[in-house]
Amino acid sequence: MEDTDNGRIDKENNRKTDLEKYDLARREFLEKFASGVFASLVAPALGFVSSSKAEETSEEPNKYHYKLPNLKEIELPEPRPNEDVLIRMMRDLQRALNKPIEQRKWVMVIDLRKCIGCHACTVACIVENKLPPGVVYRPVIDEEIGEFPNVARRFVPRPCFQCENPPCTPVCPVKATYKRPDGIVAIDYEKCIGCKYCITACPYGARSYDFGENYTDATPSLSEIEEAPNFEYHRKWKRAGHESPVGNARKCHFCLHRIERGLLPQCVTSCIGRATFFGDKNDPDSLVAGLITKPNVMRLKEELGTEPNVYYLT
């Protein structure tokens, strides 16, 4: 009986300790956020480059801070008629990865006629990148078209458009977000100060802010899955306290950590209707290079001059 009481007391003490740690982490995060906002406000007045953090980043704003290991190419079957398009795109991907990075141009093509609005891509993306509440890289927008009785529904997946002329990059006061030679717009979490300028600048609403929340907050303990690290940008990002990517802007990056290891983006492989296609548009033999020349292809908000690299088939 005494052992049972002692166990209950220990459990209650552990729970109080966890809650105290959570409160401390949240306060640290809010302090970081406040200092980030202040830095973003004073940076323009200082001309950006006079800021100590900007000085650190201005010399090599687009330097890639990772190294890929030597990987063995995935063995694929010989081409054959009516093969799954995933195999075809894997073959396209391998061909592209054998070229220098500046000779590739990654694009995504989404066939709206095939999308059934199942949200499998949204969920797969959340799991792949371990996204917290409020951060979604690939929502599927549900639209109602027409007037009763002639009404239909249309589903529009909306990843980041990886624009050729991204409005989100020039507004970053510390050059934490930048465009890579292969067309992907990336974020350096270690440089991001969380000022949210890029979120406001994106005309597609494709960026989110990581407030440091978890799905199992306010429960006796955090889920082990939520505490597990993610591997964006080829780095191990452990979700602990106020450390990045908490307090940073976040966005879709075409699953960069997968494609540079010879794997298709998670939203592509999880699409049960095979409505999403991915590849190198600079390769004339790739599947996407043929799809983007179809007469029924369109891009969103082309009048803005952003030149998005996500195409829709209608």
Tab-separated table of C-alpha atoms in Angstrom:
chain	number	residue	atom	x	y	z
A	1	MET	CA	0.000	0.000	0.000
A	2	GLU	CA	2.869	2.315	0.968
A	3	ASP	CA	4.666	1.500	-2.289
A	4	THR	CA	1.545	2.407	-4.248
A	5	ASP	CA	1.313	5.800	-2.489
A	6	ASN	CA	4.981	6.506	-3.118
A	7	GLY	CA	4.543	5.653	-6.802
A	8	ARG	CA	1.571	8.006	-7.081
A	9	ILE	CA	3.555	10.840	-5.406
A	10	ASP	CA	6.547	10.261	-7.725
A	11	LYS	CA	4.292	10.310	-10.781
A	12	GLU	CA	2.695	13.577	-9.649
A	13	ASN	CA	6.120	15.143	-9.009
A	14	ASN	CA	7.314	14.097	-12.486
A	15	ARG	CA	4.215	15.606	-14.046
A	16	LYS	CA	4.822	18.924	-12.225
A	17	THR	CA	8.439	18.909	-13.416
A	18	ASP	CA	7.327	18.342	-17.019
A	19	LEU	CA	4.862	21.218	-16.825
A	20	GLU	CA	7.518	23.518	-15.341
A	21	LYS	CA	9.893	22.613	-18.178
A	22	TYR	CA	7.153	23.291	-20.702
A	23	ASP	CA	6.450	26.728	-19.196
A	24	LEU	CA	10.158	27.568	-19.212
A	25	ALA	CA	10.567	26.505	-22.847
A	26	ARG	CA	7.550	28.549	-23.852
A	27	ARG	CA	8.916	31.666	-22.112
A	28	GLU	CA	12.275	31.193	-23.847
A	29	PHE	CA	10.514	30.852	-27.176
A	30	LEU	CA	8.519	34.057	-26.640
A	31	GLU	CA	11.717	35.924	-25.719
A	32	LYS	CA	13.354	34.649	-28.899
A	33	PHE	CA	10.348	35.667	-30.960
A	34	ALA	CA	10.312	39.168	-29.455
A	35	SER	CA	14.032	39.673	-30.089
A	36	GLY	CA	13.597	38.383	-33.650
A	37	VAL	CA	10.831	40.868	-34.390
A	38	PHE	CA	12.948	43.677	-32.926
A	39	ALA	CA	15.928	42.669	-35.063
A	40	SER	CA	13.779	42.596	-38.179
A	41	LEU	CA	12.513	46.108	-37.440
A	42	VAL	CA	15.913	47.660	-36.893
A	43	ALA	CA	17.690	45.788	-39.703
A	44	PRO	CA	16.321	48.006	-42.527
A	45	ALA	CA	17.377	51.113	-40.650
A	46	LEU	CA	20.872	49.720	-40.362
A	47	GLY	CA	21.035	48.853	-44.035
A	48	PHE	CA	20.954	45.102	-43.398
A	49	VAL	CA	24.682	44.593	-43.901
A	50	SER	CA	25.581	46.596	-40.811
A	51	SER	CA	23.720	44.066	-38.677
A	52	SER	CA	26.107	41.591	-37.123
A	53	LYS	CA	23.965	38.644	-38.147
A	54	ALA	CA	23.575	39.975	-41.689
A	55	GLU	CA	27.345	40.372	-41.898
A	56	GLU	CA	27.690	36.705	-41.124
A	57	THR	CA	25.283	35.721	-43.871
A	58	SER	CA	25.827	38.309	-46.583
A	59	GLU	CA	29.081	36.875	-47.904
A	60	GLU	CA	27.697	33.418	-48.627
A	61	PRO	CA	23.912	33.720	-48.562
A	62	ASN	CA	23.327	30.632	-50.675
A	63	LYS	CA	25.963	28.347	-49.267
A	64	TYR	CA	24.629	24.845	-48.724
A	65	HIS	CA	25.310	23.773	-45.189
A	66	TYR	CA	25.233	20.032	-45.704
A	67	LYS	CA	27.057	17.261	-47.491
A	68	LEU	CA	25.383	14.285	-49.000
A	69	PRO	CA	26.907	10.868	-48.397
A	70	ASN	CA	27.954	8.685	-51.292
A	71	LEU	CA	24.749	6.931	-52.156
A	72	LYS	CA	24.184	3.807	-54.191
A	73	GLU	CA	21.670	4.396	-56.952
A	74	ILE	CA	18.387	2.569	-56.484
A	75	GLU	CA	18.054	-0.281	-58.980
A	76	LEU	CA	14.985	0.094	-61.194
A	77	PRO	CA	13.382	-2.324	-63.686
A	78	GLU	CA	13.751	-1.879	-67.420
A	79	PRO	CA	11.169	0.420	-69.031
A	80	ARG	CA	8.052	-1.327	-70.246
A	81	PRO	CA	4.638	-0.268	-71.601
A	82	ASN	CA	2.004	0.718	-69.039
A	83	GLU	CA	4.453	0.778	-66.143
A	84	ASP	CA	3.544	2.768	-63.048
A	85	VAL	CA	4.368	6.445	-63.541
A	86	LEU	CA	6.223	6.365	-60.217
A	87	ILE	CA	8.823	4.075	-61.806
A	88	ARG	CA	9.074	6.371	-64.816
A	89	MET	CA	9.560	9.403	-62.559
A	90	MET	CA	12.160	7.568	-60.446
A	91	ARG	CA	14.112	6.931	-63.630
A	92	ASP	CA	13.785	10.625	-64.572
A	93	LEU	CA	14.969	11.564	-61.087
A	94	GLN	CA	18.109	9.438	-61.310
A	95	ARG	CA	18.975	10.950	-64.671
A	96	ALA	CA	18.597	14.452	-63.268
A	97	LEU	CA	20.734	13.732	-60.204
A	98	ASN	CA	23.609	12.717	-62.464
A	99	LYS	CA	23.732	16.277	-63.799
A	100	PRO	CA	25.272	19.309	-62.039
A	101	ILE	CA	22.764	21.016	-59.769
A	102	GLU	CA	22.599	24.160	-61.891
A	103	GLN	CA	21.467	22.122	-64.910
A	104	ARG	CA	18.386	20.708	-63.165
A	105	LYS	CA	15.057	22.493	-62.803
A	106	TRP	CA	12.597	20.734	-60.536
A	107	VAL	CA	8.929	21.216	-61.325
A	108	MET	CA	5.676	19.661	-60.136
A	109	VAL	CA	2.615	18.997	-62.274
A	110	ILE	CA	-0.787	18.338	-60.667
A	111	ASP	CA	-3.641	16.921	-62.711
A	112	LEU	CA	-6.789	18.437	-61.185
A	113	ARG	CA	-8.946	16.002	-63.151
A	114	LYS	CA	-7.463	13.107	-61.181
A	115	CYS	CA	-7.363	14.647	-57.688
A	116	ILE	CA	-10.210	13.253	-55.599
A	117	GLY	CA	-9.570	15.352	-52.494
A	118	CYS	CA	-8.560	12.424	-50.283
A	119	HIS	CA	-5.863	14.520	-48.511
A	120	ALA	CA	-3.469	11.577	-48.493
A	121	CYS	CA	-0.722	13.914	-49.741
A	122	THR	CA	-1.408	16.388	-46.924
A	123	VAL	CA	-1.198	13.717	-44.243
A	124	ALA	CA	1.856	12.043	-45.801
A	125	CYS	CA	3.638	15.396	-45.898
A	126	ILE	CA	2.847	16.102	-42.235
A	127	VAL	CA	4.229	12.708	-41.238
A	128	GLU	CA	7.321	12.969	-43.461
A	129	ASN	CA	8.300	16.405	-42.174
A	130	LYS	CA	6.817	15.986	-38.659
A	131	LEU	CA	4.866	19.201	-38.977
A	132	PRO	CA	3.377	20.720	-35.804
A	133	PRO	CA	-0.118	22.238	-35.456
A	134	GLY	CA	-0.656	25.221	-37.744
A	135	VAL	CA	2.098	24.229	-40.176
A	136	VAL	CA	0.932	22.559	-43.394
A	137	TYR	CA	3.098	22.358	-46.485
A	138	ARG	CA	0.517	20.881	-48.842
A	139	PRO	CA	-3.104	21.697	-48.109
A	140	VAL	CA	-5.788	20.627	-50.574
A	141	ILE	CA	-8.246	23.434	-51.233
A	142	ASP	CA	-11.848	22.343	-51.694
A	143	GLU	CA	-13.708	24.569	-54.170
A	144	GLU	CA	-17.375	24.597	-55.129
A	145	ILE	CA	-18.008	25.609	-58.727
A	146	GLY	CA	-21.228	26.764	-60.374
A	147	GLU	CA	-24.712	27.478	-59.082
A	148	PHE	CA	-27.455	25.101	-58.040
A	149	PRO	CA	-28.451	22.798	-59.633
A	150	ASN	CA	-25.297	22.824	-61.785
A	151	VAL	CA	-22.741	22.541	-59.017
A	152	ALA	CA	-19.443	20.658	-58.922
A	153	ARG	CA	-16.478	20.367	-56.564
A	154	ARG	CA	-12.822	20.812	-57.433
A	155	PHE	CA	-9.798	19.964	-55.310
A	156	VAL	CA	-6.631	22.022	-55.675
A	157	PRO	CA	-3.483	20.796	-53.885
A	158	ARG	CA	-1.308	23.796	-53.044
A	159	PRO	CA	2.375	23.152	-52.268
A	160	CYS	CA	5.002	25.918	-52.385
A	161	PHE	CA	5.265	27.045	-55.996
A	162	GLN	CA	9.089	27.418	-55.928
A	163	CYS	CA	8.739	30.592	-58.019
A	164	GLU	CA	11.376	31.676	-60.509
A	165	ASN	CA	10.930	35.194	-59.143
A	166	PRO	CA	10.006	34.482	-55.506
A	167	PRO	CA	8.633	37.552	-53.664
A	168	CYS	CA	9.577	35.894	-50.361
A	169	THR	CA	13.378	35.999	-50.757
A	170	PRO	CA	14.239	39.700	-51.241
A	171	VAL	CA	12.233	40.714	-48.149
A	172	CYS	CA	14.250	38.494	-45.799
A	173	PRO	CA	16.485	40.861	-43.767
A	174	VAL	CA	19.048	38.149	-42.950
A	175	LYS	CA	19.016	36.215	-46.241
A	176	ALA	CA	17.773	33.099	-44.510
A	177	THR	CA	15.548	32.178	-47.436
A	178	TYR	CA	17.044	31.874	-50.871
A	179	LYS	CA	16.604	30.248	-54.251
A	180	ARG	CA	18.817	27.293	-55.095
A	181	PRO	CA	20.264	26.723	-58.574
A	182	ASP	CA	17.867	23.808	-59.112
A	183	GLY	CA	14.844	26.073	-58.558
A	184	ILE	CA	13.895	25.123	-54.994
A	185	VAL	CA	13.344	28.007	-52.573
A	186	ALA	CA	14.889	26.951	-49.265
A	187	ILE	CA	15.067	28.276	-45.699
A	188	ASP	CA	18.148	28.171	-43.501
A	189	TYR	CA	16.584	27.581	-40.100
A	190	GLU	CA	19.756	28.631	-38.295
A	191	LYS	CA	19.637	32.091	-39.862
A	192	CYS	CA	15.869	32.671	-39.755
A	193	ILE	CA	14.890	35.171	-37.041
A	194	GLY	CA	11.150	34.574	-37.393
A	195	CYS	CA	10.230	38.112	-38.537
A	196	LYS	CA	7.497	36.699	-40.855
A	197	TYR	CA	8.209	39.147	-43.687
A	198	CYS	CA	8.379	36.210	-46.115
A	199	ILE	CA	5.015	34.892	-44.942
A	200	THR	CA	3.404	38.242	-45.713
A	201	ALA	CA	5.177	38.546	-49.071
A	202	CYS	CA	4.087	35.157	-50.457
A	203	PRO	CA	1.062	35.754	-52.726
A	204	TYR	CA	0.084	32.079	-52.489
A	205	GLY	CA	-0.013	31.757	-48.705
A	206	ALA	CA	2.455	28.890	-48.956
A	207	ARG	CA	4.464	29.716	-45.824
A	208	SER	CA	3.633	29.038	-42.179
A	209	TYR	CA	5.100	29.994	-38.838
A	210	ASP	CA	6.178	27.421	-36.276
A	211	PHE	CA	4.873	28.612	-32.901
A	212	GLY	CA	6.442	25.688	-31.075
A	213	GLU	CA	3.158	23.947	-30.385
A	214	ASN	CA	2.571	20.212	-30.288
A	215	TYR	CA	-0.542	18.144	-30.781
A	216	THR	CA	-0.140	16.612	-27.332
A	217	ASP	CA	0.470	19.836	-25.409
A	218	ALA	CA	-1.501	20.077	-22.157
A	219	THR	CA	-1.501	16.313	-21.809
A	220	PRO	CA	0.492	14.446	-19.138
A	221	SER	CA	3.374	13.878	-21.569
A	222	LEU	CA	4.378	14.697	-25.133
A	223	SER	CA	4.001	11.992	-27.717
A	224	GLU	CA	7.255	10.232	-28.602
A	225	ILE	CA	6.429	10.764	-32.273
A	226	GLU	CA	6.270	14.528	-31.796
A	227	GLU	CA	9.567	14.555	-29.937
A	228	ALA	CA	11.282	12.601	-32.711
A	229	PRO	CA	13.527	14.689	-35.034
A	230	ASN	CA	12.751	15.541	-38.637
A	231	PHE	CA	15.323	15.560	-41.411
A	232	GLU	CA	14.584	18.583	-43.556
A	233	TYR	CA	17.475	20.024	-45.562
A	234	HIS	CA	19.597	16.948	-44.785
A	235	ARG	CA	19.883	17.902	-41.141
A	236	LYS	CA	18.583	16.283	-37.971
A	237	TRP	CA	16.242	18.792	-36.314
A	238	LYS	CA	15.295	17.627	-32.846
A	239	ARG	CA	12.137	19.311	-31.648
A	240	ALA	CA	13.209	20.492	-28.213
A	241	GLY	CA	12.327	23.724	-26.441
A	242	HIS	CA	12.908	26.865	-28.481
A	243	GLU	CA	15.474	25.401	-30.879
A	244	SER	CA	14.934	25.710	-34.653
A	245	PRO	CA	12.736	25.116	-36.521
A	246	VAL	CA	10.568	26.413	-33.653
A	247	GLY	CA	10.220	30.161	-34.149
A	248	ASN	CA	11.011	29.950	-37.868
A	249	ALA	CA	9.073	30.335	-41.102
A	250	ARG	CA	8.449	26.957	-42.741
A	251	LYS	CA	7.423	25.845	-46.197
A	252	CYS	CA	7.341	23.016	-48.711
A	253	HIS	CA	10.736	22.260	-50.278
A	254	PHE	CA	9.692	19.427	-52.602
A	255	CYS	CA	11.060	17.005	-49.959
A	256	LEU	CA	14.615	18.054	-50.764
A	257	HIS	CA	15.988	15.516	-48.293
A	258	ARG	CA	14.292	12.752	-50.295
A	259	ILE	CA	14.860	13.788	-53.903
A	260	GLU	CA	18.601	14.228	-53.440
A	261	ARG	CA	18.679	10.648	-52.193
A	262	GLY	CA	16.873	9.370	-55.273
A	263	LEU	CA	13.358	9.311	-53.775
A	264	LEU	CA	10.311	11.169	-55.046
A	265	PRO	CA	8.568	13.747	-52.821
A	266	GLN	CA	6.253	12.125	-50.307
A	267	CYS	CA	3.167	13.824	-51.776
A	268	VAL	CA	3.931	12.223	-55.143
A	269	THR	CA	4.362	8.678	-53.867
A	270	SER	CA	1.306	8.860	-51.604
A	271	CYS	CA	-1.123	10.086	-54.284
A	272	ILE	CA	-3.516	7.214	-54.825
A	273	GLY	CA	-4.876	8.724	-58.042
A	274	ARG	CA	-1.411	9.364	-59.527
A	275	ALA	CA	-2.420	13.003	-59.912
A	276	THR	CA	0.937	14.526	-58.954
A	277	PHE	CA	4.037	14.369	-61.132
A	278	PHE	CA	7.576	15.509	-60.402
A	279	GLY	CA	10.801	15.832	-62.333
A	280	ASP	CA	13.363	17.905	-64.203
A	281	LYS	CA	11.848	20.160	-66.841
A	282	ASN	CA	15.293	20.703	-68.402
A	283	ASP	CA	15.310	17.027	-69.401
A	284	PRO	CA	13.325	16.751	-72.670
A	285	ASP	CA	12.811	13.015	-72.067
A	286	SER	CA	11.254	13.461	-68.620
A	287	LEU	CA	7.545	12.963	-67.994
A	288	VAL	CA	7.027	16.486	-66.650
A	289	ALA	CA	8.743	18.115	-69.637
A	290	GLY	CA	6.042	16.624	-71.847
A	291	LEU	CA	3.156	17.436	-69.491
A	292	ILE	CA	3.923	21.157	-69.163
A	293	THR	CA	3.589	21.604	-72.933
A	294	LYS	CA	-0.023	20.345	-72.956
A	295	PRO	CA	-2.628	22.890	-74.125
A	296	ASN	CA	-4.631	22.445	-70.914
A	297	VAL	CA	-1.782	23.450	-68.573
A	298	MET	CA	-2.062	26.531	-66.335
A	299	ARG	CA	-0.279	28.191	-63.419
A	300	LEU	CA	-1.781	30.244	-60.607
A	301	LYS	CA	-1.504	34.040	-60.578
A	302	GLU	CA	0.775	34.208	-63.592
A	303	GLU	CA	-0.071	37.890	-63.930
A	304	LEU	CA	2.147	38.574	-60.891
A	305	GLY	CA	5.251	37.578	-62.825
A	306	THR	CA	6.382	35.098	-60.185
A	307	GLU	CA	6.840	32.275	-62.739
A	308	PRO	CA	5.731	29.434	-60.450
A	309	ASN	CA	7.242	25.991	-61.002
A	310	VAL	CA	4.037	24.158	-60.130
A	311	TYR	CA	1.743	23.508	-63.086
A	312	TYR	CA	-1.865	22.360	-63.128
A	313	LEU	CA	-3.601	20.253	-65.775
A	314	THR	CA	-7.269	21.185	-66.050
